[in-house]
Amino acid sequence: MLRRAVPLAVIATALAGRAVLAAGPASPVAWQFAVAGDSRNCGDVVMPAIAAGAKQARAAFYWHLGDFRAFYKIDEDMAAAARVAGKELEVAGYLGGAWPDFIRNQIAPFDPIPFYLAIGNHELIGKSRADYLAQFADWLEQEPIRRQRLADDSSDHQLRTYNHWIVGGTDFIALDSASGDMFDDPQVSWLEKVIAADRANPAVKSVVAGMHAALPHSLACGHSMSDKPQSDASGTRVYKDLLAFHKETGKPVYVLASHSHFYIANVFDSDYWNANGGVLPGWIIGTAGANRYPLPEVPLKGEAIEYVYGYLLASVHEDGTIDFRFRKIEKSDIPASVVERYSQPLVDQCFDGNRDLSKPKAVTCMNVEGCK
């Protein structure tokens, strides 16, 4: 199995070698990273193209926000690869091979770029968090995460579905919002300790929180942590924690999620958060290969694109501020080797079809009438 436990020194060397791009006289770009989620269905086709873009940008790492394989059905890309090889993929073979396929065909193309994970709800279809930890331990225990966990608590040797690592003055916090019972009390307590340490640490200039289902009361709240009472309450608490951290310290906070298969910027610029404390910069970026959704029928306050593949390329400035730019993946970006492996008809279907038209455009969510 491909091992991605990358020493911290390797990342530091990579960052030191990046070109400094002028973003303004007082805030040059120090380095970049890439992020997106939801790569089931056609991820074996789309993710290699994202990997090529990340490499071209000399991204320090890629962050996957969950939903690697479908599991409720056989992913179209895996079925097509079997047919090209003259076989028919059976259910038993699919279930046993889905995660290894993800590692082989979606993580491996990024090598040598470090690859970070957040858990999605599809990782729990027919499987458990223990299964997830066992399969992806190499990525969840890679050196920056392990070192940070032990720096936080030298006696903490527990592997979790949530973690954080600090690179270049930014604390990246990967949260587990993969089911309606999250965030549970231990995770919230852990997060609050992490941001308390960030509050006191002058070396931490900004925070990026990433997860699968978005925090509640966003412009896409109909498919988010607002779905269930537990996640709605705990997610609201976490949002308020992050907002308070930003207001008290002045350090920028950015919130990333996927789960919904479209791209929306300024997703927390909702009536609810405007009336209940304030708006954090946030994005939904569920565009790495999953069957694509229409946008919700609500007034959107920033860039928003439906039926699209792509990723966010984030430019981190020396002062800790971060610019996020959407990078669209076109059919012409798919590598020839991928077209050969999966067939041109499957690539065409991924781009011309692979849409879930049953997803309702008009959505409502708990405590937020009309998803305002």
Coordinates of N, CA and C in Angstrom, one line a residue, residues 165-294:
W165 N -3.0 20.1 12.3 CA -1.6 20.3 12.0 C -1.4 21.8 11.7
I166 N -0.2 22.3 12.0 CA 0.1 23.7 11.8 C 1.2 23.8 10.8
V167 N 1.0 24.5 9.7 CA 2.0 24.7 8.6 C 2.0 26.2 8.3
G168 N 3.3 26.8 8.3 CA 3.5 28.1 7.9 C 2.6 29.2 8.7
G169 N 2.4 28.9 10.0 CA 1.6 29.8 10.8 C 0.1 29.7 10.7
T170 N -0.4 28.7 10.0 CA -1.8 28.4 9.9 C -2.2 27.1 10.5
D171 N -3.2 27.1 11.4 CA -3.6 25.8 12.0 C -4.7 25.3 11.2
F172 N -4.5 24.1 10.6 CA -5.5 23.4 9.8 C -6.2 22.3 10.7
I173 N -7.5 22.5 10.9 CA -8.3 21.7 11.8 C -9.3 20.8 11.0
A174 N -9.1 19.5 11.0 CA -9.9 18.6 10.3 C -10.9 18.0 11.3
L175 N -12.2 18.3 11.1 CA -13.3 17.9 12.0 C -14.1 16.7 11.4
D176 N -14.8 16.0 12.3 CA -15.6 14.9 11.9 C -17.1 15.3 12.0
S177 N -17.7 15.7 10.9 CA -19.2 16.0 10.9 C -19.9 15.0 10.0
A178 N -19.4 13.7 10.0 CA -19.9 12.7 9.1 C -21.2 12.0 9.4
S179 N -21.7 12.3 10.6 CA -23.0 11.7 11.0 C -23.7 12.6 12.0
G180 N -25.0 12.4 12.1 CA -25.9 13.3 12.9 C -25.6 13.3 14.4
D181 N -24.8 12.4 14.9 CA -24.4 12.5 16.3 C -23.1 13.3 16.5
M182 N -22.6 13.9 15.5 CA -21.5 14.8 15.6 C -21.8 16.2 15.5
F183 N -21.1 17.1 16.1 CA -20.0 16.9 16.9 C -20.3 16.3 18.3
D184 N -19.7 15.3 18.8 CA -20.0 14.8 20.1 C -19.1 15.7 21.1
D185 N -19.4 15.5 22.4 CA -18.8 16.3 23.4 C -17.2 16.2 23.4
P186 N -16.7 15.0 23.3 CA -15.2 14.9 23.3 C -14.6 15.7 22.1
Q187 N -15.2 15.7 20.9 CA -14.7 16.4 19.8 C -14.8 18.0 20.1
V188 N -15.9 18.4 20.6 CA -16.1 19.8 20.9 C -15.1 20.3 21.9
S189 N -14.9 19.5 23.0 CA -13.9 19.8 24.0 C -12.5 19.9 23.4
W190 N -12.2 18.9 22.6 CA -10.9 18.9 21.9 C -10.7 20.2 21.1
L191 N -11.7 20.5 20.3 CA -11.5 21.7 19.4 C -11.4 23.0 20.2
E192 N -12.1 23.1 21.3 CA -12.0 24.3 22.1 C -10.7 24.4 22.8
K193 N -10.0 23.3 23.1 CA -8.7 23.3 23.6 C -7.7 23.8 22.5
V194 N -7.9 23.3 21.3 CA -7.0 23.6 20.2 C -7.1 25.1 19.9
I195 N -8.3 25.7 19.8 CA -8.3 27.1 19.5 C -7.9 28.0 20.7
A196 N -8.1 27.5 21.9 CA -7.5 28.2 23.1 C -6.0 28.3 23.0
A197 N -5.4 27.2 22.6 CA -3.9 27.2 22.4 C -3.5 28.2 21.2
D198 N -4.3 28.2 20.2 CA -4.1 29.1 19.0 C -4.2 30.5 19.4
R199 N -5.2 30.8 20.3 CA -5.4 32.1 20.8 C -4.1 32.7 21.5
A200 N -3.5 31.8 22.3 CA -2.3 32.2 23.1 C -1.0 32.1 22.3
N201 N -1.0 31.5 21.1 CA 0.2 31.2 20.4 C 0.4 32.3 19.3
P202 N 1.4 33.2 19.5 CA 1.6 34.3 18.5 C 2.1 33.7 17.1
A203 N 2.6 32.5 17.1 CA 3.1 31.9 15.8 C 1.9 31.5 14.9
V204 N 0.7 31.3 15.5 CA -0.4 30.9 14.7 C -1.1 32.2 14.3
K205 N -1.1 32.4 13.0 CA -1.6 33.7 12.4 C -3.1 33.5 11.9
S206 N -3.5 32.3 11.6 CA -4.8 32.1 11.1 C -5.3 30.6 11.3
V207 N -6.6 30.4 11.2 CA -7.1 29.0 11.4 C -8.0 28.7 10.2
V208 N -7.9 27.4 9.7 CA -8.7 26.9 8.7 C -9.4 25.7 9.2
A209 N -10.7 25.7 9.3 CA -11.5 24.5 9.8 C -12.1 23.8 8.6
G210 N -11.8 22.5 8.4 CA -12.4 21.8 7.3 C -13.1 20.6 7.8
M211 N -14.2 20.3 7.1 CA -15.1 19.1 7.5 C -15.9 18.7 6.3
H212 N -16.7 17.7 6.5 CA -17.5 17.2 5.4 C -18.9 18.0 5.3
A213 N -19.8 17.7 6.2 CA -21.0 18.5 6.2 C -20.8 19.8 6.8
A214 N -21.3 20.9 6.2 CA -21.0 22.3 6.6 C -21.7 22.6 7.9
L215 N -21.1 23.5 8.7 CA -21.6 24.0 9.9 C -23.0 24.6 9.6
P216 N -23.9 24.6 10.7 CA -25.3 25.0 10.4 C -25.5 26.4 10.0
H217 N -26.8 26.7 9.5 CA -27.3 28.0 9.2 C -26.6 28.7 8.0
S218 N -26.1 27.9 7.1 CA -25.4 28.5 5.9 C -26.5 28.6 4.8
L219 N -26.0 29.2 3.7 CA -26.9 29.3 2.5 C -27.2 28.0 1.9
A220 N -26.6 26.9 2.3 CA -26.8 25.6 1.8 C -27.2 24.7 3.0
C221 N -28.0 25.2 4.0 CA -28.2 24.5 5.2 C -29.1 23.2 5.1
G222 N -29.8 23.1 3.9 CA -30.7 22.0 3.8 C -29.9 20.6 3.6
H223 N -28.6 20.7 3.4 CA -27.8 19.4 3.3 C -26.5 19.7 4.1
S224 N -26.6 19.8 5.4 CA -25.5 20.2 6.2 C -25.7 19.7 7.7
M225 N -25.0 20.3 8.6 CA -25.1 19.9 10.0 C -26.5 20.3 10.6
S226 N -27.2 21.1 9.8 CA -28.6 21.5 10.3 C -29.6 20.4 10.1
D227 N -29.1 19.3 9.5 CA -30.1 18.1 9.3 C -30.6 17.5 10.5
K228 N -29.8 17.4 11.6 CA -30.2 16.7 12.8 C -30.0 17.6 14.1
P229 N -30.8 17.4 15.1 CA -30.8 18.2 16.3 C -29.4 18.3 16.9
Q230 N -28.7 17.1 17.1 CA -27.4 17.0 17.7 C -26.4 17.8 16.9
S231 N -26.3 17.6 15.6 CA -25.3 18.2 14.8 C -25.6 19.7 14.7
D232 N -26.9 20.1 14.6 CA -27.3 21.5 14.5 C -26.8 22.2 15.8
A233 N -27.1 21.7 16.9 CA -26.7 22.3 18.2 C -25.2 22.4 18.3
S234 N -24.5 21.3 18.2 CA -23.0 21.3 18.4 C -22.3 22.1 17.3
G235 N -22.8 22.0 16.0 CA -22.2 22.7 15.0 C -22.4 24.2 15.2
T236 N -23.5 24.7 15.7 CA -23.7 26.1 16.0 C -22.8 26.5 17.1
R237 N -22.6 25.7 18.1 CA -21.6 26.0 19.1 C -20.2 26.2 18.6
V238 N -19.8 25.3 17.7 CA -18.5 25.4 17.1 C -18.3 26.6 16.2
Y239 N -19.3 27.0 15.5 CA -19.3 28.2 14.7 C -19.1 29.4 15.6
K240 N -19.8 29.4 16.7 CA -19.7 30.6 17.6 C -18.3 30.6 18.3
D241 N -17.8 29.4 18.6 CA -16.4 29.3 19.1 C -15.4 30.0 18.1
L242 N -15.5 29.6 16.9 CA -14.6 30.1 15.9 C -14.8 31.6 15.7
L243 N -16.0 32.0 15.7 CA -16.3 33.4 15.5 C -15.7 34.3 16.7
A244 N -15.9 33.7 17.9 CA -15.4 34.4 19.1 C -13.9 34.5 19.0
F245 N -13.3 33.4 18.6 CA -11.8 33.4 18.5 C -11.3 34.5 17.5
H246 N -12.0 34.6 16.4 CA -11.6 35.6 15.4 C -11.8 37.0 16.0
K247 N -12.9 37.3 16.6 CA -13.2 38.6 17.2 C -12.2 39.0 18.3
E248 N -11.9 38.0 19.1 CA -11.0 38.3 20.3 C -9.5 38.5 19.9
T249 N -9.1 37.7 18.8 CA -7.7 37.7 18.4 C -7.4 38.5 17.2
G250 N -8.4 38.8 16.4 CA -8.2 39.4 15.1 C -7.6 38.5 14.0
K251 N -7.3 37.2 14.4 CA -6.7 36.2 13.5 C -7.8 35.7 12.6
P252 N -7.5 35.7 11.3 CA -8.5 35.2 10.3 C -8.9 33.7 10.5
V253 N -10.2 33.4 10.3 CA -10.7 32.1 10.4 C -11.5 31.8 9.1
Y254 N -11.2 30.6 8.5 CA -11.8 30.2 7.3 C -12.4 28.8 7.5
V255 N -13.6 28.6 6.9 CA -14.4 27.4 7.2 C -14.7 26.7 5.8
L256 N -14.3 25.5 5.7 CA -14.4 24.7 4.4 C -15.3 23.5 4.6
A257 N -16.1 23.1 3.7 CA -16.9 21.9 3.7 C -17.2 21.4 2.3
S258 N -17.8 20.2 2.3 CA -18.2 19.7 1.0 C -19.7 19.2 1.2
H259 N -19.9 17.8 1.0 CA -21.2 17.2 1.3 C -22.2 17.6 0.2
S260 N -22.4 18.8 -0.1 CA -23.2 19.2 -1.3 C -22.3 19.3 -2.5
H261 N -22.8 18.8 -3.6 CA -22.0 18.6 -4.8 C -22.1 19.8 -5.7
F262 N -21.7 21.0 -5.2 CA -21.6 22.2 -6.0 C -20.6 23.1 -5.3
Y263 N -20.4 24.2 -5.9 CA -19.4 25.2 -5.4 C -20.1 26.5 -5.0
I264 N -20.0 26.9 -3.7 CA -20.5 28.1 -3.2 C -19.5 28.8 -2.4
A265 N -19.2 30.1 -2.6 CA -18.4 30.9 -1.8 C -19.3 31.8 -0.9
N266 N -18.7 32.3 0.2 CA -19.5 33.2 1.1 C -20.7 32.5 1.7
V267 N -20.6 31.2 2.0 CA -21.8 30.4 2.3 C -22.4 30.7 3.6
F268 N -21.6 31.4 4.5 CA -22.2 31.7 5.8 C -22.8 33.2 5.9
D269 N -22.8 33.8 4.7 CA -23.4 35.1 4.6 C -24.9 35.0 4.6
S270 N -25.5 34.4 5.6 CA -26.9 34.1 5.7 C -27.6 35.1 6.6
D271 N -28.9 35.2 6.5 CA -29.7 36.1 7.4 C -29.4 35.7 8.9
Y272 N -29.4 34.4 9.1 CA -29.2 33.9 10.5 C -27.9 34.4 11.1
W273 N -26.8 34.2 10.4 CA -25.5 34.6 11.0 C -25.3 36.1 11.0
N274 N -25.9 36.8 10.0 CA -25.9 38.2 10.1 C -26.6 38.8 11.3
A275 N -27.6 38.0 11.8 CA -28.4 38.5 12.9 C -27.9 37.8 14.2
N276 N -27.0 36.9 14.1 CA -26.6 36.1 15.3 C -25.1 36.1 15.5
G277 N -24.4 37.2 15.4 CA -23.0 37.2 15.7 C -22.1 37.7 14.6
G278 N -22.3 37.2 13.4 CA -21.4 37.6 12.3 C -21.1 36.5 11.4
V279 N -20.5 36.9 10.3 CA -20.2 36.0 9.2 C -18.8 35.6 9.1
L280 N -18.5 34.4 9.1 CA -17.1 33.9 8.8 C -17.0 33.5 7.3
P281 N -15.8 33.8 6.7 CA -15.6 33.3 5.3 C -15.7 31.8 5.2
G282 N -16.6 31.4 4.3 CA -16.8 29.9 4.2 C -17.1 29.5 2.7
W283 N -16.7 28.3 2.4 CA -16.9 27.7 1.1 C -17.4 26.3 1.2
I284 N -18.3 25.9 0.2 CA -18.7 24.5 0.0 C -18.0 24.1 -1.3
I285 N -17.3 23.0 -1.3 CA -16.5 22.6 -2.5 C -16.6 21.1 -2.7
G286 N -17.8 20.6 -2.9 CA -18.0 19.2 -3.1 C -18.0 18.8 -4.5
T287 N -16.9 19.0 -5.2 CA -16.8 19.0 -6.6 C -15.7 18.2 -7.2
A288 N -15.3 17.1 -6.5 CA -14.2 16.3 -6.9 C -14.5 15.0 -7.7
G289 N -15.8 14.9 -8.1 CA -16.2 13.8 -8.9 C -17.5 13.2 -8.6
A290 N -18.2 13.6 -7.5 CA -19.5 13.0 -7.2 C -20.6 13.5 -8.1
N291 N -21.7 12.8 -8.1 CA -22.8 13.2 -9.0 C -23.3 14.6 -8.5
R292 N -23.4 15.5 -9.5 CA -23.4 16.9 -9.2 C -24.9 17.4 -9.0
Y293 N -25.0 18.4 -8.0 CA -26.3 18.9 -7.6 C -26.6 20.3 -8.2
P294 N -27.9 20.6 -8.3 CA -28.2 22.0 -8.6 C -28.0 22.9 -7.3

